[in-house]
JSON list of C-alpha atoms in Angstrom, two decimals:
[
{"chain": "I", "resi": 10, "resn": "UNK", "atom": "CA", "xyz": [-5.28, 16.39, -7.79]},
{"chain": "I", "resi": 11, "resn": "UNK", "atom": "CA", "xyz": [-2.08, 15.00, -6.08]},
{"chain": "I", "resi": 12, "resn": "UNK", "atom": "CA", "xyz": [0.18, 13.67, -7.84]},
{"chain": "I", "resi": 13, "resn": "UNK", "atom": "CA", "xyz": [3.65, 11.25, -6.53]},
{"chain": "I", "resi": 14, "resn": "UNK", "atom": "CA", "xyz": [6.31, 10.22, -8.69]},
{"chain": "I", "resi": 15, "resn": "UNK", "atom": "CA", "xyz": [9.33, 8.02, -7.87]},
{"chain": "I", "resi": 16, "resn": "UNK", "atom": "CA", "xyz": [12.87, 8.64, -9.00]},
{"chain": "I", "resi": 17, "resn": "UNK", "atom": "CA", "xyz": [16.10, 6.83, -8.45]},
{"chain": "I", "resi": 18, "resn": "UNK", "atom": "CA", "xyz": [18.58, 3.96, -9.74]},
{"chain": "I", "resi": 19, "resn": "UNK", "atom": "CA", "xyz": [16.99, 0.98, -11.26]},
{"chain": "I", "resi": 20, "resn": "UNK", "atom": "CA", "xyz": [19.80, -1.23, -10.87]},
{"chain": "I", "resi": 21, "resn": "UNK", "atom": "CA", "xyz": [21.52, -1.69, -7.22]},
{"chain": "I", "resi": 22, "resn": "UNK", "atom": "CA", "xyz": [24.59, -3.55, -6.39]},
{"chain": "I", "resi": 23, "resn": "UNK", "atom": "CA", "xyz": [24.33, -5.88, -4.16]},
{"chain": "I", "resi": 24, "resn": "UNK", "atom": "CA", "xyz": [25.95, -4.83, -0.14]},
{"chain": "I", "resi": 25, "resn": "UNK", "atom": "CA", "xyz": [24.87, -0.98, -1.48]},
{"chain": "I", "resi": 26, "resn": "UNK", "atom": "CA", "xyz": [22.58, 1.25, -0.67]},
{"chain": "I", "resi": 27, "resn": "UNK", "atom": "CA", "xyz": [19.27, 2.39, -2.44]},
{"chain": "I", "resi": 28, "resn": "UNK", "atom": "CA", "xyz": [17.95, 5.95, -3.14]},
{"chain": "I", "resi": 29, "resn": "UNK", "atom": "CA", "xyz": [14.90, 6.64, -3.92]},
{"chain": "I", "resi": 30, "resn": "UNK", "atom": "CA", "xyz": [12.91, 10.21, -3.83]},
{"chain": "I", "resi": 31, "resn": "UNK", "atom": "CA", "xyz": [9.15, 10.84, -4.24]},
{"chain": "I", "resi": 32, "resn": "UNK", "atom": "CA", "xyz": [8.40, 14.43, -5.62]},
{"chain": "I", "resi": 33, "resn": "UNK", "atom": "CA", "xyz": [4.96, 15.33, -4.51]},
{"chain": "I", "resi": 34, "resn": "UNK", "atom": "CA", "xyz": [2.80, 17.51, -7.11]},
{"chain": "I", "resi": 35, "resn": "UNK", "atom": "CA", "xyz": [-0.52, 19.49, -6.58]},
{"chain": "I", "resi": 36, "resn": "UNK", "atom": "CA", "xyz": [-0.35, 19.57, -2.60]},
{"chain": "I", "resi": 37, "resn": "UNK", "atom": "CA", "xyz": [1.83, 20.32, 0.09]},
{"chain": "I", "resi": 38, "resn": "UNK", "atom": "CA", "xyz": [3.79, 17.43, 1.99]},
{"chain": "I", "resi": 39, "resn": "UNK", "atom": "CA", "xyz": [3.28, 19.99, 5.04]},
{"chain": "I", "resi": 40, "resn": "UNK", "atom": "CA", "xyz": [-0.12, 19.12, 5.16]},
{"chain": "I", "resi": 41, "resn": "UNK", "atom": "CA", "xyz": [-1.03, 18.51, 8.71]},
{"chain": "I", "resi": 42, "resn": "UNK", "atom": "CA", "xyz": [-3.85, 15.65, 7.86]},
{"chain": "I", "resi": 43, "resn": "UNK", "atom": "CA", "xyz": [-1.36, 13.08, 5.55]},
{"chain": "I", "resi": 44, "resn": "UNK", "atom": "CA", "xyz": [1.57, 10.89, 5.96]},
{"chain": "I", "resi": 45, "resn": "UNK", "atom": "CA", "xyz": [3.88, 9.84, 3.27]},
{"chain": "I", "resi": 46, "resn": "UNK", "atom": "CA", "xyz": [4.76, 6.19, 3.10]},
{"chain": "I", "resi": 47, "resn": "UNK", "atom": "CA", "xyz": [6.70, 3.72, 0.99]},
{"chain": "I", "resi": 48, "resn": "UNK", "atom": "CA", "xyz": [5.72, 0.42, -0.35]},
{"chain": "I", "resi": 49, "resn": "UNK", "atom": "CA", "xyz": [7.06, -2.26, -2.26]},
{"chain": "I", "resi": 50, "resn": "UNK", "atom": "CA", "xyz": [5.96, -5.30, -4.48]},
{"chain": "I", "resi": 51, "resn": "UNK", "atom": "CA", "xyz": [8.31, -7.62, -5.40]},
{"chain": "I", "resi": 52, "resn": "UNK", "atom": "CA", "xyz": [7.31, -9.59, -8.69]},
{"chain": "I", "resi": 53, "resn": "UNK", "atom": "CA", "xyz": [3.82, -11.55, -9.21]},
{"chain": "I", "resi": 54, "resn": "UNK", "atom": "CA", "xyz": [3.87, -11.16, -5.03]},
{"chain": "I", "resi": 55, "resn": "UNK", "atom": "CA", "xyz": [2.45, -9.10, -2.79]},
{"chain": "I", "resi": 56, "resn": "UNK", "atom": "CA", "xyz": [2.51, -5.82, -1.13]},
{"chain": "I", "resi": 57, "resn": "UNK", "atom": "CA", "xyz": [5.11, -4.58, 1.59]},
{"chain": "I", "resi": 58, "resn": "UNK", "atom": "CA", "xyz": [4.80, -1.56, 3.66]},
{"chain": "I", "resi": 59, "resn": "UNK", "atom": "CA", "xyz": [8.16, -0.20, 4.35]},
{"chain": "I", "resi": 60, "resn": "UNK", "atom": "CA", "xyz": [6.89, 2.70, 6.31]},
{"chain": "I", "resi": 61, "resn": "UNK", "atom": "CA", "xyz": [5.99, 6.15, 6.54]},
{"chain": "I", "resi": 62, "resn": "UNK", "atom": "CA", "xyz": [7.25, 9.94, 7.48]},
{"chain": "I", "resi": 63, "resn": "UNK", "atom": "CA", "xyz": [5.22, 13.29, 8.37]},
{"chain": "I", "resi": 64, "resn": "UNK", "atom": "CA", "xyz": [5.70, 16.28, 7.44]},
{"chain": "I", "resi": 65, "resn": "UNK", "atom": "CA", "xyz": [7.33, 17.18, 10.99]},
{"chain": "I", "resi": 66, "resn": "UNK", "atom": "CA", "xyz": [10.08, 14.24, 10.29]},
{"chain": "I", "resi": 67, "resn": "UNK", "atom": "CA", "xyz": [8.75, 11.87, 12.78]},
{"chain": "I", "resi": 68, "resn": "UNK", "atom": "CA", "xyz": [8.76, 8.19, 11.47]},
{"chain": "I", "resi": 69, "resn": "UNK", "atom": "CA", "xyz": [7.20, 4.60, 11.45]},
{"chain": "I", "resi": 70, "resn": "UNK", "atom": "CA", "xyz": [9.26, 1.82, 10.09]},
{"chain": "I", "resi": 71, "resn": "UNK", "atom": "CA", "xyz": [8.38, -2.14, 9.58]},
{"chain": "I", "resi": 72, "resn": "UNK", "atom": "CA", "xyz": [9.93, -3.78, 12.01]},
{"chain": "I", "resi": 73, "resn": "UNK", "atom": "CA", "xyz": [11.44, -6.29, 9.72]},
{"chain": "I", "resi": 74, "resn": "UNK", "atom": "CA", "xyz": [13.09, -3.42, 7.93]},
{"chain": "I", "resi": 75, "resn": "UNK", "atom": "CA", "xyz": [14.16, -1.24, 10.06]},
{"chain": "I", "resi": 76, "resn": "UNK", "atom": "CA", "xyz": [17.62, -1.86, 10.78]},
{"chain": "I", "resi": 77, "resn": "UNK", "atom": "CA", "xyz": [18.18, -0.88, 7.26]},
{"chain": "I", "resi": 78, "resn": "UNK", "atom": "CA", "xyz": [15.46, 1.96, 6.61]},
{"chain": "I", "resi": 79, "resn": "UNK", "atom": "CA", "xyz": [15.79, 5.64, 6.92]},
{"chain": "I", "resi": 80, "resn": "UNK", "atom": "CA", "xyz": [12.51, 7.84, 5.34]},
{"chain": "I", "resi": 81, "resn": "UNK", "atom": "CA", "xyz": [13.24, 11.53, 5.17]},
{"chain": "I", "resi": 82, "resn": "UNK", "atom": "CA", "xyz": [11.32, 14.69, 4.03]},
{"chain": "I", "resi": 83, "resn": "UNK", "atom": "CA", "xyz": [12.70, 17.88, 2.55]},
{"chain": "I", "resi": 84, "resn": "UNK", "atom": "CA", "xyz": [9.74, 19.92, 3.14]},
{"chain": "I", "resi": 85, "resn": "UNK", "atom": "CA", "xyz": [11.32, 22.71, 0.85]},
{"chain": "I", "resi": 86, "resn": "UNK", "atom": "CA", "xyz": [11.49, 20.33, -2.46]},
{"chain": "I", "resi": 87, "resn": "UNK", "atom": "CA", "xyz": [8.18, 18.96, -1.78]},
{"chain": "I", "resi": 88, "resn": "UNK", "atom": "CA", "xyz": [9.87, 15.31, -1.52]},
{"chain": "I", "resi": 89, "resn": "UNK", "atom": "CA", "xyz": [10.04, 12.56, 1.02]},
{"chain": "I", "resi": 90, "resn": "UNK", "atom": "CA", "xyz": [13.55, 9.97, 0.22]},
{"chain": "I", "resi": 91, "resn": "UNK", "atom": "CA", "xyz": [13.43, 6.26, 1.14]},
{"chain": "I", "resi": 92, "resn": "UNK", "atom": "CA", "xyz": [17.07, 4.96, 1.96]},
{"chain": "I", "resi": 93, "resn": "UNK", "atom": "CA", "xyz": [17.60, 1.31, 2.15]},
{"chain": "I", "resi": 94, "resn": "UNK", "atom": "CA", "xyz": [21.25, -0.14, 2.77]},
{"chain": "I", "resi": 95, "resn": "UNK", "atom": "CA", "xyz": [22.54, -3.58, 2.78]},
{"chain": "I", "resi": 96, "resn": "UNK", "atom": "CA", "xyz": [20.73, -4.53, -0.92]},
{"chain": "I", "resi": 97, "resn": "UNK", "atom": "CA", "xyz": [20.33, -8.28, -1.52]},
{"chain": "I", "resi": 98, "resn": "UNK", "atom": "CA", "xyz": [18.23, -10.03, -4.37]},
{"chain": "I", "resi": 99, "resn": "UNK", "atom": "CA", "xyz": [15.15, -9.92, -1.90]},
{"chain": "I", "resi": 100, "resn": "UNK", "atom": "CA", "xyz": [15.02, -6.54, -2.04]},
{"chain": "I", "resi": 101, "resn": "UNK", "atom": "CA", "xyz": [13.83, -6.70, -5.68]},
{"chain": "I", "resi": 102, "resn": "UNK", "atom": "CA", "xyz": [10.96, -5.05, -6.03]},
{"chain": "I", "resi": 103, "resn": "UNK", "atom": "CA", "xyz": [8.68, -2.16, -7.26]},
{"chain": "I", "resi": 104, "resn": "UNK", "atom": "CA", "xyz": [9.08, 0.43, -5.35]},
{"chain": "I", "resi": 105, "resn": "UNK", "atom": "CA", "xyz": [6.25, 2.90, -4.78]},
{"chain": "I", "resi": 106, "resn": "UNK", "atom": "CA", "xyz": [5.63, 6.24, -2.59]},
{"chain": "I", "resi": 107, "resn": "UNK", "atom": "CA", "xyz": [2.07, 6.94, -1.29]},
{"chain": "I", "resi": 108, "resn": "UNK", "atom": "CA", "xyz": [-0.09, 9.42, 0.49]},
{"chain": "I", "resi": 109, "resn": "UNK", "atom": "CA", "xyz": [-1.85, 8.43, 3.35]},
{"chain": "I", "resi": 110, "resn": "UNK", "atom": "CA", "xyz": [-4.38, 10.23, 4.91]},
{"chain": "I", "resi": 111, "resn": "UNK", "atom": "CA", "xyz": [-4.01, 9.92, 8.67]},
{"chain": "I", "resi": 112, "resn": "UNK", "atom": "CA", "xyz": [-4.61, 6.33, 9.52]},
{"chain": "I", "resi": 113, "resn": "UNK", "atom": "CA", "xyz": [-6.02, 5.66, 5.69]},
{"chain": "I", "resi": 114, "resn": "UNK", "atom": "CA", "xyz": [-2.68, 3.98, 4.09]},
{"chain": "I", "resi": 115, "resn": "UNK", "atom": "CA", "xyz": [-2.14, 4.38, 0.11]},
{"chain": "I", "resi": 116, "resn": "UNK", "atom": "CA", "xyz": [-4.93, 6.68, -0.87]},
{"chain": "I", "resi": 117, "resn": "UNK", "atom": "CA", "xyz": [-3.00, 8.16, -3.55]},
{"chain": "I", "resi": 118, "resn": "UNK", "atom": "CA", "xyz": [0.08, 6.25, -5.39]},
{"chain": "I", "resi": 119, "resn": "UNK", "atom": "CA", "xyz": [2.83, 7.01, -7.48]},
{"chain": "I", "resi": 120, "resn": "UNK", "atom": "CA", "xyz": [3.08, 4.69, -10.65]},
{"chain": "I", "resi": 121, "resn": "UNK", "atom": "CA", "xyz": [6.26, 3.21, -8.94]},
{"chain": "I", "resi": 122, "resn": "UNK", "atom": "CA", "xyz": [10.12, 2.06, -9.82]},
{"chain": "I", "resi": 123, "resn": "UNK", "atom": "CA", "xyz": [11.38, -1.10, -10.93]},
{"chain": "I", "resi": 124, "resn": "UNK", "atom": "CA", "xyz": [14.59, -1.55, -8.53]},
{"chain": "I", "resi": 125, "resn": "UNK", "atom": "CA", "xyz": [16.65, -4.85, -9.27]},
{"chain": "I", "resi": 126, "resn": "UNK", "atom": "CA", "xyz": [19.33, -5.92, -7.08]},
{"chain": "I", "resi": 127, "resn": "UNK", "atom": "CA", "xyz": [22.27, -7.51, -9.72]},
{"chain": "I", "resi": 128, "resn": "UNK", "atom": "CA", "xyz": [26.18, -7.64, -9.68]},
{"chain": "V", "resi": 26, "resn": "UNK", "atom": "CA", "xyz": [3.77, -15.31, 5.01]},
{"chain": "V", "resi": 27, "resn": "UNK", "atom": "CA", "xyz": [1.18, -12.66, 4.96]},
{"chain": "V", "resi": 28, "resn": "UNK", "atom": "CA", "xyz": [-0.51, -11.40, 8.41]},
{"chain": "V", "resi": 29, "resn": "UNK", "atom": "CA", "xyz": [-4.09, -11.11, 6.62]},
{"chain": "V", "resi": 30, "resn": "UNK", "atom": "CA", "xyz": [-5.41, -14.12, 4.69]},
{"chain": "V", "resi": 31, "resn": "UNK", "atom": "CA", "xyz": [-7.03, -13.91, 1.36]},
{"chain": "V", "resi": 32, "resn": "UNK", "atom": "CA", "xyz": [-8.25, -16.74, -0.25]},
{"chain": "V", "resi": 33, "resn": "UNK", "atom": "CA", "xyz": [-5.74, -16.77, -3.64]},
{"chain": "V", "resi": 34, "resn": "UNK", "atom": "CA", "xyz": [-8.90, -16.42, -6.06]},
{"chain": "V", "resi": 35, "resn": "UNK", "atom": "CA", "xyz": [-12.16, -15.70, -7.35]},
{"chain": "V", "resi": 36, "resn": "UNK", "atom": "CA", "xyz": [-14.35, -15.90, -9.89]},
{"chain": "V", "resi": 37, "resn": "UNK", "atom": "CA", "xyz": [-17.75, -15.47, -11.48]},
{"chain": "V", "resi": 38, "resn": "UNK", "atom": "CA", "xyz": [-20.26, -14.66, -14.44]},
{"chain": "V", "resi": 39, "resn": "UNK", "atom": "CA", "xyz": [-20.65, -10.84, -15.70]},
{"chain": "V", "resi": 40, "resn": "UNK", "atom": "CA", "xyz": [-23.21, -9.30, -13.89]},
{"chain": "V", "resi": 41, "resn": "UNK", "atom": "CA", "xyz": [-22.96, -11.64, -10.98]},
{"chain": "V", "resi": 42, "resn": "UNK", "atom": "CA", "xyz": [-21.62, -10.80, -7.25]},
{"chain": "V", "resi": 43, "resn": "UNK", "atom": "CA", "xyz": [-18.10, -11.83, -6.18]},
{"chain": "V", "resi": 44, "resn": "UNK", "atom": "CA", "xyz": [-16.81, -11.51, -2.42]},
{"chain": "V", "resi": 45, "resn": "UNK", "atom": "CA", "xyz": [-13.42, -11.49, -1.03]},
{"chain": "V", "resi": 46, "resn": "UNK", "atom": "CA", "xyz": [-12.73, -12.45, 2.73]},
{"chain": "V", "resi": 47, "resn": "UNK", "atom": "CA", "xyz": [-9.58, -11.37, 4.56]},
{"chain": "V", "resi": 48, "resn": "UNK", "atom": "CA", "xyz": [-9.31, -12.49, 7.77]},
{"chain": "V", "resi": 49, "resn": "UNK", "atom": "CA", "xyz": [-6.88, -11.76, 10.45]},
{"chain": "V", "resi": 50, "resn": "UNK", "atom": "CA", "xyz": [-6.67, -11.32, 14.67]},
{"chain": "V", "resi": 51, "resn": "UNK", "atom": "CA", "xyz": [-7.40, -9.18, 17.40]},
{"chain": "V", "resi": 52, "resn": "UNK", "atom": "CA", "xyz": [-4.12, -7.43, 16.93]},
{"chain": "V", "resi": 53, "resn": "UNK", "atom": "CA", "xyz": [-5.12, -6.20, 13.64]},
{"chain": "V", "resi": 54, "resn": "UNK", "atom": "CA", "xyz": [-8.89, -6.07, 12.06]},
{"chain": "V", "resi": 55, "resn": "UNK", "atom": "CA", "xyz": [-10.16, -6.91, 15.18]},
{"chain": "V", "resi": 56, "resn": "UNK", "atom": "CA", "xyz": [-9.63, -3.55, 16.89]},
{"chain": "V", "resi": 57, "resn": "UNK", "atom": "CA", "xyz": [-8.35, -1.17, 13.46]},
{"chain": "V", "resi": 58, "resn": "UNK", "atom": "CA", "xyz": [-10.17, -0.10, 10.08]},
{"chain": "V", "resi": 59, "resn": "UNK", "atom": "CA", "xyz": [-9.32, -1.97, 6.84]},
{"chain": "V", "resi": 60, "resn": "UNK", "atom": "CA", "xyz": [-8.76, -0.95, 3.66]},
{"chain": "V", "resi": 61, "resn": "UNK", "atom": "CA", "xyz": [-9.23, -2.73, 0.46]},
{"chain": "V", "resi": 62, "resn": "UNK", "atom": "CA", "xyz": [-7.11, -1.81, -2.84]},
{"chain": "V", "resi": 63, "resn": "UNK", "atom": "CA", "xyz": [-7.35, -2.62, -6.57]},
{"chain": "V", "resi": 64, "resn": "UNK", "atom": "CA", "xyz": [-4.85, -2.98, -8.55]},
{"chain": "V", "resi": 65, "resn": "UNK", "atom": "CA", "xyz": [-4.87, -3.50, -12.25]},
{"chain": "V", "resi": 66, "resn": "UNK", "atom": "CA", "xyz": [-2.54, -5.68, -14.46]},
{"chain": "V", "resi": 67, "resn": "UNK", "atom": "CA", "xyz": [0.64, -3.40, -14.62]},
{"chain": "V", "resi": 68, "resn": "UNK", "atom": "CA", "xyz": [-0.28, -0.72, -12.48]},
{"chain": "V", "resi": 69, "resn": "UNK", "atom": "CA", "xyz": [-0.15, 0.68, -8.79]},
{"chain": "V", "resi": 70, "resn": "UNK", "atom": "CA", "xyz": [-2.60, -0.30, -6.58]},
{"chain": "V", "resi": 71, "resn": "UNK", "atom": "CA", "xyz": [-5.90, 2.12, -6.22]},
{"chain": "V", "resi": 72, "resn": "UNK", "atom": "CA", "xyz": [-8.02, 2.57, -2.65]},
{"chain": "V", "resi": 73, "resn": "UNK", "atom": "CA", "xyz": [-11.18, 0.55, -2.87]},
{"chain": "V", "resi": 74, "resn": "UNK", "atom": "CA", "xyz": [-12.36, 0.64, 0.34]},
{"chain": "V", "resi": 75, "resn": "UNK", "atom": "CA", "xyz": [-11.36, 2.71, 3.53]},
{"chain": "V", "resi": 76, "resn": "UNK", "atom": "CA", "xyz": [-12.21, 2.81, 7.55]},
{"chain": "V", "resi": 77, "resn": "UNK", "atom": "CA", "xyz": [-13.77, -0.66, 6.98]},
{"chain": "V", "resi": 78, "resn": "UNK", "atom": "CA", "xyz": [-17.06, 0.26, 4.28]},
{"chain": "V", "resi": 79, "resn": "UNK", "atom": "CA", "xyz": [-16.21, 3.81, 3.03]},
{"chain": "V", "resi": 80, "resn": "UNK", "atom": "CA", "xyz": [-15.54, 4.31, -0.78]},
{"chain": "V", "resi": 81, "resn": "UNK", "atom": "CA", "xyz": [-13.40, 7.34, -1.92]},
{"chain": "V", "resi": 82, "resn": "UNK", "atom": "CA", "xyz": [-14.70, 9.98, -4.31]},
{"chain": "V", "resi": 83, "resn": "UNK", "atom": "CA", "xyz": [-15.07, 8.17, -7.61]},
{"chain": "V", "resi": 84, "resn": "UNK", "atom": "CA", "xyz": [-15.60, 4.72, -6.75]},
{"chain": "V", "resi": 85, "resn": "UNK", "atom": "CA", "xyz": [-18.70, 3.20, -7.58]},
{"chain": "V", "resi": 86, "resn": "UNK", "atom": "CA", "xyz": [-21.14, 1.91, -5.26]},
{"chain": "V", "resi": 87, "resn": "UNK", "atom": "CA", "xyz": [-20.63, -1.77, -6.91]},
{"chain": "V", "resi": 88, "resn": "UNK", "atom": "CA", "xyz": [-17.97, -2.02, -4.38]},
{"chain": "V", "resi": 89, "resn": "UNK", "atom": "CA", "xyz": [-18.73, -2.23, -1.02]},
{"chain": "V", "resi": 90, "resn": "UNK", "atom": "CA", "xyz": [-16.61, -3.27, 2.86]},
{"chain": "V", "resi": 91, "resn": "UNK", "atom": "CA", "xyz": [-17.68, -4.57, 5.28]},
{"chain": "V", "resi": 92, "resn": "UNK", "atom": "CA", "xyz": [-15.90, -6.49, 8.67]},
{"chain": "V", "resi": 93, "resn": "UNK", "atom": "CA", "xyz": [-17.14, -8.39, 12.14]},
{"chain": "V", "resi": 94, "resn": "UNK", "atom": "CA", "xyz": [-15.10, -9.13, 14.63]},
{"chain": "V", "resi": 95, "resn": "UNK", "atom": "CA", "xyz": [-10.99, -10.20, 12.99]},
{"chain": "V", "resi": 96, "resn": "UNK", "atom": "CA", "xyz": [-12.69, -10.68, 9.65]},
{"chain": "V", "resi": 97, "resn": "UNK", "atom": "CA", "xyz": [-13.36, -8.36, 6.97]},
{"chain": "V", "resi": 98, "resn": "UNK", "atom": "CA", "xyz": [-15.06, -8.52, 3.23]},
{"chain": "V", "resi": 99, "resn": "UNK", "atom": "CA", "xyz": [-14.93, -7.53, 0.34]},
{"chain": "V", "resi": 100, "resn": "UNK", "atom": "CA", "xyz": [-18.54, -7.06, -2.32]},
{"chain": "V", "resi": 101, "resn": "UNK", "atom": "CA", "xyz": [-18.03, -6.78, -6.16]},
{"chain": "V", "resi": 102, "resn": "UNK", "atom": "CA", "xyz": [-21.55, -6.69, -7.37]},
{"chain": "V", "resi": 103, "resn": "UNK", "atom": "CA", "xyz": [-22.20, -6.27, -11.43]},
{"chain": "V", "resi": 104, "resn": "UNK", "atom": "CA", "xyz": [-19.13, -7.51, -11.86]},
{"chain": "V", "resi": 105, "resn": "UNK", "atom": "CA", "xyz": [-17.71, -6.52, -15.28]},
{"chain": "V", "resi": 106, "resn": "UNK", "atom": "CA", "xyz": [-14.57, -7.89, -17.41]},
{"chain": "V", "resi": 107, "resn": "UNK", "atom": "CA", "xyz": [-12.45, -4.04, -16.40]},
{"chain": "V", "resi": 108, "resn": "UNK", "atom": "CA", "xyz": [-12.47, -5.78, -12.42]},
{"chain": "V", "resi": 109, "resn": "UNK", "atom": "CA", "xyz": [-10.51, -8.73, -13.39]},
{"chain": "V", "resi": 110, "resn": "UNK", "atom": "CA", "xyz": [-7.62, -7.13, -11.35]},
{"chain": "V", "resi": 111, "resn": "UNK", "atom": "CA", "xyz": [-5.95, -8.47, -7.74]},
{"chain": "V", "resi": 112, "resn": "UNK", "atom": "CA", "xyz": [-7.61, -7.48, -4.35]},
{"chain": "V", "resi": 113, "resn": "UNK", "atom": "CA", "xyz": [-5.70, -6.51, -1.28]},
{"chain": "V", "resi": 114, "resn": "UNK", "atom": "CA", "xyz": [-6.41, -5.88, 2.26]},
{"chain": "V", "resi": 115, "resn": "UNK", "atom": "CA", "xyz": [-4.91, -3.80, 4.64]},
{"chain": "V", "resi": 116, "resn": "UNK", "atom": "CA", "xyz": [-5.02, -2.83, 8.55]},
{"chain": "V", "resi": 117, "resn": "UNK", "atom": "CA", "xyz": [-2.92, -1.77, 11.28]},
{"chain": "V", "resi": 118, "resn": "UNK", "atom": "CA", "xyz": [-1.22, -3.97, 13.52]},
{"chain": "V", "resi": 119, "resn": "UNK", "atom": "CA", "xyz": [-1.41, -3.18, 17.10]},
{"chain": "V", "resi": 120, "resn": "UNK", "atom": "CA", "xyz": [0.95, -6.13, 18.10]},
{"chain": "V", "resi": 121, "resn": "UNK", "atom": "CA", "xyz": [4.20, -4.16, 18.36]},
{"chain": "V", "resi": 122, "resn": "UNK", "atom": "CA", "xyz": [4.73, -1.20, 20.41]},
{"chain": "V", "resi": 123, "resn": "UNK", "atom": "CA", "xyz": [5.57, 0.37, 16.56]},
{"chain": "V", "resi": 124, "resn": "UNK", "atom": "CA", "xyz": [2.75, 0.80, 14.35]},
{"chain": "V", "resi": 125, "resn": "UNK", "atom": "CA", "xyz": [2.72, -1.88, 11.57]},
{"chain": "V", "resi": 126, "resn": "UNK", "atom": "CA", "xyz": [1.00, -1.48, 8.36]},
{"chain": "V", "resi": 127, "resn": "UNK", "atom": "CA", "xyz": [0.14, -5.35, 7.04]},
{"chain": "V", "resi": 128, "resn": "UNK", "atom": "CA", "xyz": [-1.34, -6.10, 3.76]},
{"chain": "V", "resi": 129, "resn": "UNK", "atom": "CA", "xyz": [-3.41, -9.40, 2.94]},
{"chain": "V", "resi": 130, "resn": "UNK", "atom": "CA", "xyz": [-2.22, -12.02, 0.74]},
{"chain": "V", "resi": 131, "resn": "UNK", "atom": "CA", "xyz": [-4.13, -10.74, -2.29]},
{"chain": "V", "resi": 132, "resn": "UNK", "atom": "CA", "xyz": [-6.83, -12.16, -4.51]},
{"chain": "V", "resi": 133, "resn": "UNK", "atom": "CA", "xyz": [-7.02, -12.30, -7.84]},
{"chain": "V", "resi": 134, "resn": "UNK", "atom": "CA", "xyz": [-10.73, -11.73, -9.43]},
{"chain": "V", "resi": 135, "resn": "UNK", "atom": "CA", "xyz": [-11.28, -13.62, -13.01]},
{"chain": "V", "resi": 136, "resn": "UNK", "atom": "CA", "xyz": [-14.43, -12.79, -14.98]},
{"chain": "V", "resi": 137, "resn": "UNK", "atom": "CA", "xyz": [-15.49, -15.81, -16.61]}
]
């Protein structure tokens, strides 16, 4: 069974930039049938999709994000990296990575990382 | 402001039937699938639902999708007290040139 785990800073200054990796356990990010996507939650709100990579590097962003959003893969760690740069308080959030099957968003999730944005 | 409207809750008996309505436009349930997710207090959301009324291995037939026209729904039948959790919906958004992913509001499901 496929597992996805999130890993990074849980604090973020704000005007920086945030780092997050999701190592992918128990399957291949090469697959051919899944994208990878992140999404976040800020608290007792709702869900945000940031956006999503394949295995082949090619990318969908939200438009409301992506002046600041860059979603890599490193097909040789079995990871996919979110990058997010000009932090502000609204960016706080739980952060989580997903697998999406095709057009099937967030059939499998990672547990997902607290990130606060704080001087 | 969410693109897909849930109502903000629901509620009902043990053993009764609960449903949960998202409703949206043309851009997005109207002409793409939607997905429903579960998520627990404290934990990541979980795919209910997929490609409108399909359930993923494991999920039990007490949950059921269905959608007409920019509306979709969600069924809880049997409901027990392990579903009090909060209920999203999800679909593409075919508005933008870029493909969107938009989630609903959510709805939060008491058992009373």
């Amino acid at each position: 069974q496929v597992q996805l785990q999130e890993s990074g800073p849980g604090l973020v200054k704000p005007s920086q930039t945030l780092s997050l990796t999701c190592t992918v356990s128990g399957g291949s990010i090469n697959s051919g049938s899944h994208y990878w996507s992140w999404i976040r939650q800020p608290a007792g709100k709702g869900l945000e999709w940031i956006g999503r990579i394949y295995f082949s590097g090619s990318t969908n962003y939200n438009p409301s994000l992506k002046s600041r959003v860059t979603i890599s893969v490193d097909t040789s760690k079995n990871q996919f990296s979110l990058k997010l740069t000009s932090m502000t308080a609204a960016d706080t959030a739980v952060y989580y990575c997903a697998r999406d099957k095709l057009g099937d968003v967030g059939v499998n999730w990672g547990q997902g990382t607290l990130v606060t944005v704080s001087s | 402001q969410s693109v897909l409207t849930q109502p903000p809750s629901v509620s009902a008996a043990p053993g009764q039937k609960v449903t949960i309505s998202c409703s949206g436009s043309s851009s997005n349930i109207g002409n793409n699938y939607v997905s429903w997710y579960q998520q627990l207090p404290g934990t990541a959301p979980k795919l209910l639902i997929y490609d409108n009324d399909k359930r993923p291995s494991g999920i039990p037939d007490r949950f059921s999708g269905s959608k007409s026209g920019t509306s979709a729904t969600l069924g809880i039948a049997g409901l027990q007290t392990g579903d009090e959790a909060d209920y999203y919906c999800g679909a593409w958004d075919s508005s933008l040139t870029t493909g969107l992913f938009v989630f609903g509001s959510g709805t939060k499901v008491s058992v009373l």
